[in-house]
Short mmCIF file of C-alpha atoms in Angstrom, two decimals:
data_model
loop_
_atom_site.label_atom_id
_atom_site.label_comp_id
_atom_site.label_asym_id
_atom_site.label_seq_id
_atom_site.Cartn_x
_atom_site.Cartn_y
_atom_site.Cartn_z
CA MET A 1 -9.60 10.30 -60.64
CA ARG A 2 -5.96 10.51 -61.57
CA GLY A 3 -6.04 6.75 -62.23
CA ILE A 4 -8.96 7.00 -64.59
CA ARG A 5 -7.43 9.97 -66.36
CA ALA A 6 -4.19 8.08 -66.83
CA LEU A 7 -6.07 5.09 -68.23
CA VAL A 8 -8.09 7.28 -70.52
CA ALA A 9 -5.03 9.19 -71.62
CA ALA A 10 -3.27 5.90 -72.36
CA ALA A 11 -6.24 4.65 -74.33
CA VAL A 12 -6.41 7.83 -76.34
CA THR A 13 -2.69 7.65 -77.09
CA CYS A 14 -2.99 3.99 -78.11
CA ALA A 15 -5.88 4.86 -80.37
CA GLY A 16 -3.35 7.09 -82.16
CA MET A 17 -5.09 9.69 -84.21
CA ALA A 18 -8.25 9.49 -82.14
CA GLY A 19 -9.65 12.12 -84.45
CA ALA A 20 -13.42 12.31 -84.33
CA LEU A 21 -14.91 13.68 -81.15
CA ALA A 22 -17.52 10.93 -80.81
CA GLN A 23 -14.81 8.33 -81.13
CA THR A 24 -12.78 9.90 -78.28
CA GLN A 25 -15.88 10.00 -76.12
CA ASP A 26 -16.75 6.35 -76.80
CA GLU A 27 -13.15 5.49 -76.06
CA SER A 28 -13.33 7.30 -72.70
CA GLU A 29 -16.52 5.51 -71.77
CA ARG A 30 -15.15 2.11 -72.78
CA GLU A 31 -12.05 2.67 -70.64
CA ILE A 32 -14.15 3.75 -67.65
CA GLU A 33 -16.23 0.57 -68.11
CA ARG A 34 -13.02 -1.48 -68.22
CA TYR A 35 -11.82 0.17 -64.98
CA ARG A 36 -15.17 -0.60 -63.32
CA ALA A 37 -14.96 -4.24 -64.37
CA MET A 38 -11.38 -4.45 -63.05
CA ILE A 39 -12.28 -3.25 -59.55
CA ASN A 40 -15.59 -5.14 -59.38
CA ASP A 41 -14.26 -8.29 -57.70
CA PRO A 42 -16.32 -9.40 -54.68
CA MET A 43 -13.42 -11.54 -53.39
CA ALA A 44 -11.22 -8.46 -53.20
CA ASN A 45 -13.89 -6.01 -52.02
CA PRO A 46 -12.86 -4.41 -48.70
CA GLY A 47 -16.54 -3.53 -48.17
CA TYR A 48 -16.96 -7.04 -46.77
CA LEU A 49 -14.75 -6.07 -43.82
CA ALA A 50 -17.48 -3.57 -42.93
CA VAL A 51 -20.08 -6.34 -43.27
CA ASP A 52 -18.12 -8.48 -40.78
CA ARG A 53 -17.70 -5.61 -38.32
CA GLY A 54 -21.41 -4.88 -38.63
CA GLU A 55 -22.26 -8.48 -37.76
CA VAL A 56 -20.24 -8.16 -34.53
CA LEU A 57 -21.89 -4.83 -33.66
CA TRP A 58 -25.35 -6.27 -34.24
CA SER A 59 -24.91 -9.03 -31.66
CA GLN A 60 -22.76 -7.12 -29.16
CA ALA A 61 -24.29 -6.11 -25.81
CA ARG A 62 -23.90 -2.33 -25.57
CA GLY A 63 -25.46 0.76 -24.01
CA THR A 64 -26.77 1.38 -20.49
CA LYS A 65 -29.02 -1.66 -20.84
CA ALA A 66 -26.11 -3.87 -21.96
CA VAL A 67 -28.11 -5.69 -24.63
CA SER A 68 -27.55 -6.36 -28.32
CA LEU A 69 -29.62 -5.08 -31.26
CA GLU A 70 -30.92 -8.58 -31.93
CA THR A 71 -34.48 -7.72 -30.87
CA CYS A 72 -34.57 -4.61 -33.08
CA ASP A 73 -37.49 -4.75 -35.55
CA LEU A 74 -36.42 -3.46 -38.95
CA GLY A 75 -39.88 -4.00 -40.36
CA GLU A 76 -39.86 -7.76 -40.85
CA GLY A 77 -40.19 -8.67 -37.17
CA PRO A 78 -37.75 -8.48 -34.23
CA GLY A 79 -34.26 -9.54 -35.26
CA LYS A 80 -35.29 -10.57 -38.77
CA LEU A 81 -32.76 -9.22 -41.21
CA GLU A 82 -33.47 -11.04 -44.48
CA GLY A 83 -35.28 -8.69 -46.86
CA ALA A 84 -35.46 -5.82 -44.37
CA TYR A 85 -33.24 -3.48 -46.41
CA ALA A 86 -35.18 -4.24 -49.63
CA ARG A 87 -38.33 -2.82 -48.01
CA LEU A 88 -36.82 0.23 -46.27
CA PRO A 89 -37.60 3.08 -45.77
CA ARG A 90 -41.02 2.17 -44.37
CA TYR A 91 -43.60 3.25 -41.80
CA PHE A 92 -43.09 2.04 -38.20
CA ALA A 93 -46.17 2.20 -36.00
CA ASP A 94 -44.17 2.17 -32.72
CA ALA A 95 -42.36 5.35 -33.74
CA ASP A 96 -45.26 6.68 -35.85
CA ARG A 97 -42.73 7.68 -38.51
CA VAL A 98 -41.39 6.60 -41.87
CA MET A 99 -37.75 5.61 -41.25
CA ASP A 100 -34.81 4.54 -43.34
CA LEU A 101 -32.34 1.95 -42.04
CA GLU A 102 -30.10 4.51 -40.33
CA GLN A 103 -33.00 6.22 -38.58
CA ARG A 104 -34.38 2.87 -37.45
CA LEU A 105 -31.00 1.69 -36.14
CA LEU A 106 -30.55 4.92 -34.16
CA TRP A 107 -34.07 4.46 -32.77
CA CYS A 108 -33.26 0.88 -31.69
CA MET A 109 -29.92 1.91 -30.18
CA ASP A 110 -31.69 4.55 -28.13
CA LYS A 111 -34.80 2.59 -27.11
CA ILE A 112 -33.42 -0.94 -26.80
CA GLN A 113 -29.79 -0.46 -25.86
CA GLY A 114 -29.80 2.92 -24.17
CA LEU A 115 -26.77 3.72 -26.29
CA ASP A 116 -25.31 7.24 -26.62
CA THR A 117 -26.45 7.90 -30.20
CA ALA A 118 -24.82 11.36 -30.20
CA ASP A 119 -21.47 9.56 -30.22
CA VAL A 120 -22.66 7.19 -32.98
CA VAL A 121 -23.83 10.13 -35.08
CA ARG A 122 -20.52 11.95 -34.49
CA ARG A 123 -18.83 8.94 -36.10
CA ARG A 124 -21.46 8.68 -38.87
CA PHE A 125 -18.85 8.67 -41.63
CA SER A 126 -15.65 6.69 -41.18
CA GLY A 127 -12.25 8.25 -41.72
CA PRO A 128 -8.63 7.21 -41.27
CA GLY A 129 -8.45 5.47 -37.88
CA ARG A 130 -12.13 6.18 -37.13
CA ALA A 131 -14.68 3.42 -37.71
CA SER A 132 -18.36 4.16 -38.26
CA ASP A 133 -20.83 1.86 -36.50
CA MET A 134 -23.54 3.04 -38.86
CA GLU A 135 -21.61 2.26 -42.04
CA ASP A 136 -20.71 -1.18 -40.69
CA LEU A 137 -24.24 -2.02 -39.50
CA VAL A 138 -25.84 -0.82 -42.74
CA ALA A 139 -23.35 -2.87 -44.79
CA PHE A 140 -24.15 -5.99 -42.73
CA ILE A 141 -27.93 -5.55 -42.84
CA ALA A 142 -28.15 -4.46 -46.50
CA ASN A 143 -26.04 -7.48 -47.46
CA LYS A 144 -28.81 -9.69 -45.99
CA SER A 145 -31.06 -8.52 -48.84
CA ASN A 146 -28.66 -9.58 -51.58
CA GLY A 147 -30.41 -11.14 -54.54
CA LEU A 148 -33.73 -9.57 -53.53
CA ARG A 149 -35.54 -6.79 -55.40
CA ILE A 150 -36.07 -3.22 -54.22
CA GLU A 151 -39.66 -3.11 -52.95
CA PRO A 152 -40.73 0.47 -52.17
CA GLN A 153 -43.47 0.57 -49.55
CA SER A 154 -46.71 2.45 -50.24
CA SER A 155 -49.45 0.80 -48.19
CA HIS A 156 -49.36 3.46 -45.46
CA PRO A 157 -50.46 7.02 -46.32
CA ARG A 158 -47.32 8.41 -44.64
CA GLU A 159 -45.17 6.31 -46.98
CA ARG A 160 -47.00 7.74 -49.98
CA GLU A 161 -46.63 11.24 -48.58
CA MET A 162 -42.87 10.80 -48.01
CA THR A 163 -42.44 9.61 -51.59
CA ALA A 164 -44.32 12.64 -52.91
CA MET A 165 -42.22 14.97 -50.73
CA GLY A 166 -39.06 13.28 -51.95
CA GLU A 167 -40.16 13.84 -55.52
CA ALA A 168 -40.81 17.53 -54.78
CA MET A 169 -37.33 17.83 -53.27
CA PHE A 170 -35.79 16.17 -56.32
CA TYR A 171 -37.05 19.01 -58.54
CA ARG A 172 -36.46 21.89 -56.10
CA ARG A 173 -34.00 24.43 -57.52
CA ALA A 174 -32.14 26.47 -54.94
CA GLY A 175 -28.75 27.65 -53.76
CA VAL A 176 -26.29 30.03 -55.40
CA MET A 177 -26.07 27.78 -58.47
CA ASP A 178 -29.82 27.07 -58.84
CA PHE A 179 -29.19 23.32 -58.81
CA SER A 180 -31.79 20.66 -58.07
CA CYS A 181 -31.18 16.90 -58.09
CA ALA A 182 -32.86 16.96 -61.51
CA THR A 183 -30.25 19.36 -62.92
CA CYS A 184 -27.83 16.41 -63.14
CA HIS A 185 -30.10 13.37 -62.88
CA ALA A 186 -33.03 13.89 -65.24
CA GLU A 187 -31.56 12.89 -68.60
CA PRO A 188 -29.97 9.64 -69.69
CA GLY A 189 -26.32 9.41 -70.76
CA LYS A 190 -25.02 12.62 -69.17
CA ARG A 191 -21.70 13.12 -67.38
CA ILE A 192 -20.02 15.52 -64.95
CA ARG A 193 -16.42 15.50 -66.17
CA LEU A 194 -15.96 11.74 -66.78
CA GLN A 195 -18.45 10.64 -64.16
CA GLY A 196 -21.62 9.13 -65.61
CA LEU A 197 -24.87 10.36 -64.05
CA PRO A 198 -27.81 8.03 -63.47
CA ASP A 199 -31.16 9.35 -64.66
CA PHE A 200 -33.70 9.19 -61.83
CA SER A 201 -36.48 11.11 -63.58
CA THR A 202 -37.90 7.94 -65.09
CA PRO A 203 -38.25 4.57 -63.38
CA GLY A 204 -36.04 1.84 -64.79
CA LYS A 205 -32.61 0.34 -65.26
CA GLN A 206 -30.40 3.30 -64.32
CA ALA A 207 -32.23 3.95 -61.05
CA GLN A 208 -32.34 0.20 -60.34
CA GLU A 209 -28.62 -0.32 -60.90
CA THR A 210 -27.73 2.70 -58.76
CA MET A 211 -30.02 2.07 -55.81
CA GLY A 212 -29.31 -1.69 -55.95
CA SER A 213 -25.56 -1.08 -55.57
CA TRP A 214 -25.48 1.04 -52.39
CA PRO A 215 -23.93 0.67 -49.82
CA THR A 216 -20.69 0.49 -51.75
CA TYR A 217 -16.96 0.45 -51.09
CA ARG A 218 -15.57 3.72 -52.49
CA VAL A 219 -12.03 3.07 -53.73
CA SER A 220 -11.25 6.80 -53.88
CA GLN A 221 -12.23 7.21 -50.22
CA SER A 222 -10.97 3.82 -48.95
CA ALA A 223 -14.26 3.48 -47.10
CA LEU A 224 -17.61 1.81 -47.21
CA ARG A 225 -20.26 4.43 -47.88
CA THR A 226 -24.04 4.30 -47.57
CA MET A 227 -26.73 6.26 -49.43
CA GLN A 228 -26.69 8.75 -46.52
CA HIS A 229 -23.13 9.65 -47.52
CA ARG A 230 -23.91 9.73 -51.24
CA LEU A 231 -26.76 12.18 -50.67
CA TRP A 232 -24.64 14.25 -48.23
CA ASP A 233 -22.03 14.56 -50.99
CA CYS A 234 -24.70 15.44 -53.57
CA PHE A 235 -25.90 18.32 -51.37
CA ARG A 236 -22.30 19.50 -51.04
CA GLN A 237 -21.84 19.50 -54.82
CA GLN A 238 -25.24 21.09 -55.25
CA ARG A 239 -23.93 23.99 -53.12
CA TRP A 240 -26.71 23.46 -50.63
CA PRO A 241 -25.99 23.46 -46.88
CA GLU A 242 -24.96 20.30 -45.06
CA PRO A 243 -28.03 18.09 -44.51
CA ALA A 244 -28.57 16.66 -41.02
CA TYR A 245 -27.62 12.99 -40.84
CA ALA A 246 -30.60 10.62 -40.78
CA SER A 247 -33.02 13.53 -41.27
CA ASP A 248 -36.51 12.96 -42.69
CA GLY A 249 -35.65 14.89 -45.86
CA LEU A 250 -33.00 12.31 -46.78
CA THR A 251 -35.48 9.53 -46.06
CA ALA A 252 -38.04 11.20 -48.34
CA LEU A 253 -35.47 11.41 -51.15
CA GLN A 254 -34.58 7.74 -50.69
CA MET A 255 -38.29 6.82 -50.83
CA PHE A 256 -38.63 8.59 -54.18
CA LEU A 257 -35.39 7.12 -55.56
CA ASN A 258 -36.47 3.61 -54.50
CA VAL A 259 -39.81 4.06 -56.25
CA GLN A 260 -37.87 4.90 -59.44
CA ALA A 261 -35.66 1.85 -58.75
CA ALA A 262 -38.48 -0.58 -57.87
CA GLY A 263 -37.66 -4.14 -58.91
CA GLY A 264 -33.91 -3.51 -59.07
CA GLU A 265 -31.75 -6.32 -57.72
CA ILE A 266 -29.74 -5.62 -54.57
CA THR A 267 -26.06 -6.65 -54.79
CA VAL A 268 -24.15 -5.07 -51.92
CA PRO A 269 -21.71 -3.97 -50.85
CA SER A 270 -20.66 -3.17 -54.39
CA ILE A 271 -17.36 -1.50 -55.23
CA LYS A 272 -17.11 1.84 -57.01
CA ARG A 273 -14.54 4.45 -57.83
CA MET B 1 -70.13 6.77 -86.23
CA VAL B 2 -71.34 9.95 -84.59
CA SER B 3 -69.69 13.06 -85.94
CA PHE B 4 -68.96 16.09 -83.79
CA PRO B 5 -68.75 19.68 -85.03
CA SER B 6 -65.10 20.44 -85.64
CA HIS B 7 -65.04 23.50 -83.36
CA LEU B 8 -66.26 21.29 -80.51
CA VAL B 9 -63.56 18.71 -81.19
CA ARG B 10 -60.96 21.47 -81.16
CA ALA B 11 -62.33 22.88 -77.92
CA VAL B 12 -62.26 19.48 -76.23
CA ALA B 13 -58.75 18.85 -77.52
CA LEU B 14 -57.62 22.22 -76.14
CA VAL B 15 -59.11 21.50 -72.74
CA ALA B 16 -57.50 18.05 -72.74
CA CYS B 17 -54.11 19.60 -73.60
CA GLY B 18 -54.61 22.16 -70.86
CA LEU B 19 -55.27 19.39 -68.36
CA VAL B 20 -52.17 17.49 -69.42
CA LEU B 21 -50.07 20.65 -69.07
CA VAL B 22 -51.44 21.36 -65.62
CA VAL B 23 -51.32 17.79 -64.32
CA THR B 24 -47.93 16.65 -65.62
CA PRO B 25 -45.56 18.77 -63.55
CA ALA B 26 -47.47 18.40 -60.31
CA ALA B 27 -48.10 14.67 -60.09
CA THR B 28 -46.58 11.78 -61.97
CA GLN B 29 -47.24 8.08 -61.65
CA ASP B 30 -50.58 8.53 -59.87
CA ARG B 31 -49.00 10.16 -56.86
CA PRO B 32 -50.78 13.15 -55.40
CA ALA B 33 -48.43 16.13 -55.20
CA ALA B 34 -46.94 16.85 -51.80
CA ASP B 35 -48.27 19.69 -49.67
CA PRO B 36 -45.78 22.54 -50.30
CA ALA B 37 -45.93 23.66 -46.66
CA ARG B 38 -45.00 20.13 -45.53
CA VAL B 39 -42.10 20.03 -48.00
CA ASP B 40 -40.83 23.37 -46.68
CA ALA B 41 -41.04 22.03 -43.12
CA LEU B 42 -39.17 18.86 -44.10
CA ILE B 43 -36.38 20.89 -45.68
CA GLY B 44 -36.34 23.31 -42.76
CA ALA B 45 -35.77 20.42 -40.34
CA MET B 46 -33.02 19.03 -42.53
CA PHE B 47 -31.01 22.24 -42.21
CA GLN B 48 -32.07 23.24 -38.70
CA ARG B 49 -28.50 23.28 -37.43
CA VAL B 50 -26.82 25.28 -40.18
CA SER B 51 -26.17 29.03 -39.94
CA PRO B 52 -28.91 31.49 -41.03
CA GLU B 53 -26.75 32.53 -44.03
CA TRP B 54 -26.56 28.93 -45.22
CA ARG B 55 -30.21 28.25 -44.48
CA ALA B 56 -31.17 31.24 -46.63
CA ARG B 57 -29.77 29.37 -49.62
CA THR B 58 -32.57 26.81 -49.39
CA GLU B 59 -35.21 29.53 -49.74
CA LEU B 60 -36.35 30.03 -53.31
CA ASP B 61 -36.24 33.37 -55.08
CA PRO B 62 -39.14 34.07 -57.50
CA THR B 63 -37.26 32.63 -60.49
CA GLN B 64 -36.29 29.46 -58.62
CA ARG B 65 -39.89 29.16 -57.41
CA THR B 66 -41.36 29.28 -60.92
CA CYS B 67 -38.75 26.89 -62.36
CA THR B 68 -39.30 24.48 -59.45
CA ASP B 69 -43.10 24.55 -59.69
CA ARG B 70 -43.01 24.07 -63.48
CA ARG B 71 -40.06 21.68 -63.52
CA ASN B 72 -38.42 24.13 -65.95
CA GLN B 73 -41.30 23.81 -68.47
CA VAL B 74 -42.52 27.41 -68.22
CA SER B 75 -45.21 29.08 -70.32
CA ALA B 76 -44.23 31.86 -72.74
CA ALA B 77 -45.55 34.48 -70.31
CA GLU B 78 -43.61 32.98 -67.39
CA ALA B 79 -40.47 32.81 -69.51
CA ASP B 80 -40.83 36.47 -70.47
CA ALA B 81 -41.27 37.48 -66.83
CA ILE B 82 -38.19 35.51 -65.75
CA GLN B 83 -36.00 36.80 -68.57
CA ALA B 84 -37.03 40.43 -67.95
CA ARG B 85 -36.35 40.11 -64.22
CA GLU B 86 -32.99 38.38 -64.72
CA ARG B 87 -31.92 40.78 -67.49
CA ALA B 88 -32.37 43.65 -65.01
CA SER B 89 -29.66 42.17 -62.76
CA VAL B 90 -26.98 41.98 -65.47
CA VAL B 91 -24.06 44.38 -64.95
CA LEU B 92 -21.92 45.03 -68.02
CA PRO B 93 -18.17 45.63 -67.59
CA PRO B 94 -17.72 49.30 -66.50
CA ASP B 95 -14.77 49.75 -68.90
CA GLY B 96 -16.77 48.43 -71.88
CA ASN B 97 -14.15 45.76 -72.52
CA PHE B 98 -15.45 42.17 -72.54
CA LEU B 99 -12.24 40.21 -73.01
CA GLY B 100 -9.82 39.40 -70.17
CA ASP B 101 -6.93 36.93 -70.02
CA TRP B 102 -7.60 33.48 -71.51
CA ARG B 103 -4.99 31.85 -69.22
CA LYS B 104 -6.88 33.04 -66.15
CA GLY B 105 -10.09 32.01 -67.92
CA PHE B 106 -8.79 28.45 -68.08
CA GLN B 107 -8.25 28.50 -64.30
CA VAL B 108 -11.83 29.66 -63.77
CA ALA B 109 -13.21 27.05 -66.20
CA ASN B 110 -11.19 24.27 -64.56
CA ASN B 111 -11.88 25.20 -60.93
CA GLY B 112 -14.79 23.42 -59.23
CA ARG B 113 -14.24 24.87 -55.78
CA GLY B 114 -16.37 27.41 -54.01
CA PHE B 115 -19.72 27.62 -52.19
CA GLN B 116 -19.55 23.97 -51.02
CA PHE B 117 -19.98 23.37 -47.30
CA SER B 118 -16.60 21.62 -47.37
CA ASP B 119 -14.78 24.70 -48.68
CA PRO B 120 -12.63 26.60 -46.19
CA ALA B 121 -13.49 30.26 -45.66
CA GLY B 122 -11.97 32.49 -48.32
CA THR B 123 -11.96 29.83 -51.05
CA VAL B 124 -11.83 31.44 -54.50
CA ALA B 125 -14.79 30.08 -56.45
CA GLY B 126 -14.43 28.84 -59.99
CA GLY B 127 -16.96 28.52 -62.77
CA ASN B 128 -16.38 24.75 -63.11
CA CYS B 129 -17.27 25.03 -66.81
CA TYR B 130 -15.57 21.69 -67.59
CA ALA B 131 -18.01 19.88 -65.28
CA CYS B 132 -20.67 20.36 -67.97
CA HIS B 133 -18.99 21.54 -71.19
CA GLN B 134 -16.26 20.40 -73.52
CA MET B 135 -13.92 23.35 -74.16
CA ASP B 136 -10.25 22.64 -75.04
CA PRO B 137 -10.64 19.74 -77.50
CA LYS B 138 -7.46 18.13 -76.05
CA GLU B 139 -8.98 17.84 -72.55
CA VAL B 140 -10.60 14.38 -72.19
CA SER B 141 -12.21 15.00 -68.80
CA TYR B 142 -15.27 17.11 -69.57
CA GLY B 143 -18.97 16.81 -68.83
CA THR B 144 -21.87 16.61 -71.23
CA LEU B 145 -24.71 18.33 -69.37
CA GLY B 146 -24.19 21.40 -71.54
CA PRO B 147 -23.28 21.69 -75.22
CA SER B 148 -19.67 21.37 -76.42
CA LEU B 149 -17.87 24.71 -76.59
CA ALA B 150 -14.80 23.37 -78.42
CA GLY B 151 -13.74 25.81 -81.14
CA TYR B 152 -16.29 28.30 -79.83
CA GLY B 153 -14.74 31.56 -81.01
CA ARG B 154 -13.18 30.14 -84.16
CA ASP B 155 -16.49 28.62 -85.30
CA ARG B 156 -18.10 32.05 -84.90
CA ASN B 157 -15.34 34.00 -86.68
CA TYR B 158 -14.52 35.72 -83.36
CA ASP B 159 -17.60 37.89 -83.99
CA PRO B 160 -17.30 40.91 -81.63
CA GLU B 161 -21.10 41.39 -81.74
CA LEU B 162 -21.52 37.96 -80.18
CA ILE B 163 -19.12 38.54 -77.31
CA ARG B 164 -21.55 40.84 -75.49
CA ASP B 165 -24.34 38.24 -75.81
CA VAL B 166 -22.11 35.51 -74.42
CA TYR B 167 -21.08 37.79 -71.54
CA ILE B 168 -24.78 38.21 -70.68
CA LYS B 169 -25.32 34.45 -71.01
CA ILE B 170 -22.56 33.73 -68.48
CA PHE B 171 -23.55 36.59 -66.18
CA ASN B 172 -27.13 35.37 -66.08
CA ALA B 173 -28.13 32.41 -68.27
CA GLN B 174 -31.77 32.92 -67.38
CA ALA B 175 -31.75 36.40 -68.87
CA VAL B 176 -31.42 34.51 -72.16
CA VAL B 177 -33.21 31.18 -71.52
CA ALA B 178 -35.71 31.00 -68.65
CA CYS B 179 -35.07 28.07 -66.31
CA SER B 180 -31.77 27.25 -68.03
CA ASN B 181 -29.81 24.60 -66.10
CA MET B 182 -26.79 26.92 -66.10
CA PRO B 183 -26.05 28.93 -62.94
CA ARG B 184 -26.56 32.71 -62.98
CA PHE B 185 -22.85 33.21 -62.34
CA GLY B 186 -22.69 37.01 -62.21
CA SER B 187 -26.05 37.77 -60.63
CA SER B 188 -25.50 35.08 -57.97
CA LYS B 189 -22.04 36.53 -57.29
CA VAL B 190 -20.36 33.17 -57.90
CA LEU B 191 -18.00 34.84 -60.39
CA THR B 192 -16.77 38.43 -60.55
CA ILE B 193 -17.00 40.58 -63.68
CA ASP B 194 -13.26 40.09 -64.20
CA GLN B 195 -13.55 36.30 -63.94
CA ILE B 196 -16.37 36.31 -66.51
CA LYS B 197 -14.19 38.44 -68.84
CA ASP B 198 -11.39 35.90 -68.44
CA VAL B 199 -13.74 33.04 -69.35
CA LEU B 200 -14.89 35.04 -72.40
CA ALA B 201 -11.26 35.36 -73.47
CA TYR B 202 -10.86 31.59 -73.01
CA LEU B 203 -13.76 31.18 -75.47
CA PHE B 204 -12.92 34.00 -77.89
CA ASP B 205 -9.14 34.59 -77.86
CA ARG B 206 -7.44 33.28 -81.00
CA GLN B 207 -4.56 31.97 -78.86
CA SER B 208 -6.84 30.05 -76.48
CA PRO B 209 -6.60 26.24 -76.62
CA VAL B 210 -10.38 26.22 -77.05
CA ASN B 211 -9.83 27.55 -80.57
CA GLN B 212 -6.96 25.26 -81.52
CA PRO B 213 -7.64 22.11 -83.56
#
């Protein structure tokens, strides 16, 4: 944040008598765009370290059964990773549930590997000196859908129901500040401070670009983050309570957001502020 | 070309409009609306492990319920009901003085802490006005969800009649505009009466940076 503010401040100073309000605002947005372009270098994106760690975790024998995740079915058949992320969340008959990638991975860890998922969930978000298996695995698997389009699933009635419930959640106003997701994400071109806000109320480009660029490497957090973390942080800023990791409510929201983002190209891990 | 009596055309048009009004908020893009009881259960499960005080925040009060169900597009009658109910919760300053200290008002406007699950106990909450509004024209980091408030008092000739209205707006935005996006800062006890007075001074004091060019 301080970096952006310094850049913006510098730009405003350089512009001299910046004068008109609209001009200052355009200037701010141009500088933010320049900053985004500067950090958006795949060859220097530390998110790929998470992808590599995820690849190791995927093929490593772990848990009481000492087997890898390689027979885990993410919807495309056992062990098939290409395109799996583009079509998640989706309905899984063996679990009789709609699951997002995190929920499905936890299910596979439990059923196939006999792994202690409580420990995995405790380390759901990485921090200094604390890796997150989930962030690494999601980065690796999502990366296998690069170049593909977001394909929200709707053939099963439960998938359609989850999407509808996600939409209802998106518009639900609650908490001490009366915020819903729509309070910040239902109009194009809005900002919180200098942070641009994607509009998810209508399907199209903004939803596509957002959903197609998560998981992402967050420069400000020095960590790879998945949509689970983004939504967790949204609930925090919304002044709602902390949502349970890999809960069905977060899956429902992702279903709705992916419907708005249908057809968006996946390019991950991206890199963001 | 068959012609219809004009009163019939009007009646059909009215019914059609009524249908659009009813259908639009509930279901878009050919999706049937979710069963409200199932949505409540989904949200309940999401926050199963938080304390009862925190969980209570996900339950909707009558105003939140109407604004949620109508996606903020309320009828005139619903708007009247909301505004009357919210107006009843407004508490005016006991000393009759609406203006506090603009320097403290800046702190409130600039502070985005409070009521987040990451905040330590005892965190002093701010109003976070800058998240959504431009205020001091020299500050470049401001949001655009709400209108610009730069030059607010100066542009209104520091009208003392207006100050009371703005106090009510900050204390409870929905007493003024039903389903406003703005939090009901006073009624929700996010800000104290004194903090709201300080923010008013930030908007209305002649010395405040908000009113400088």
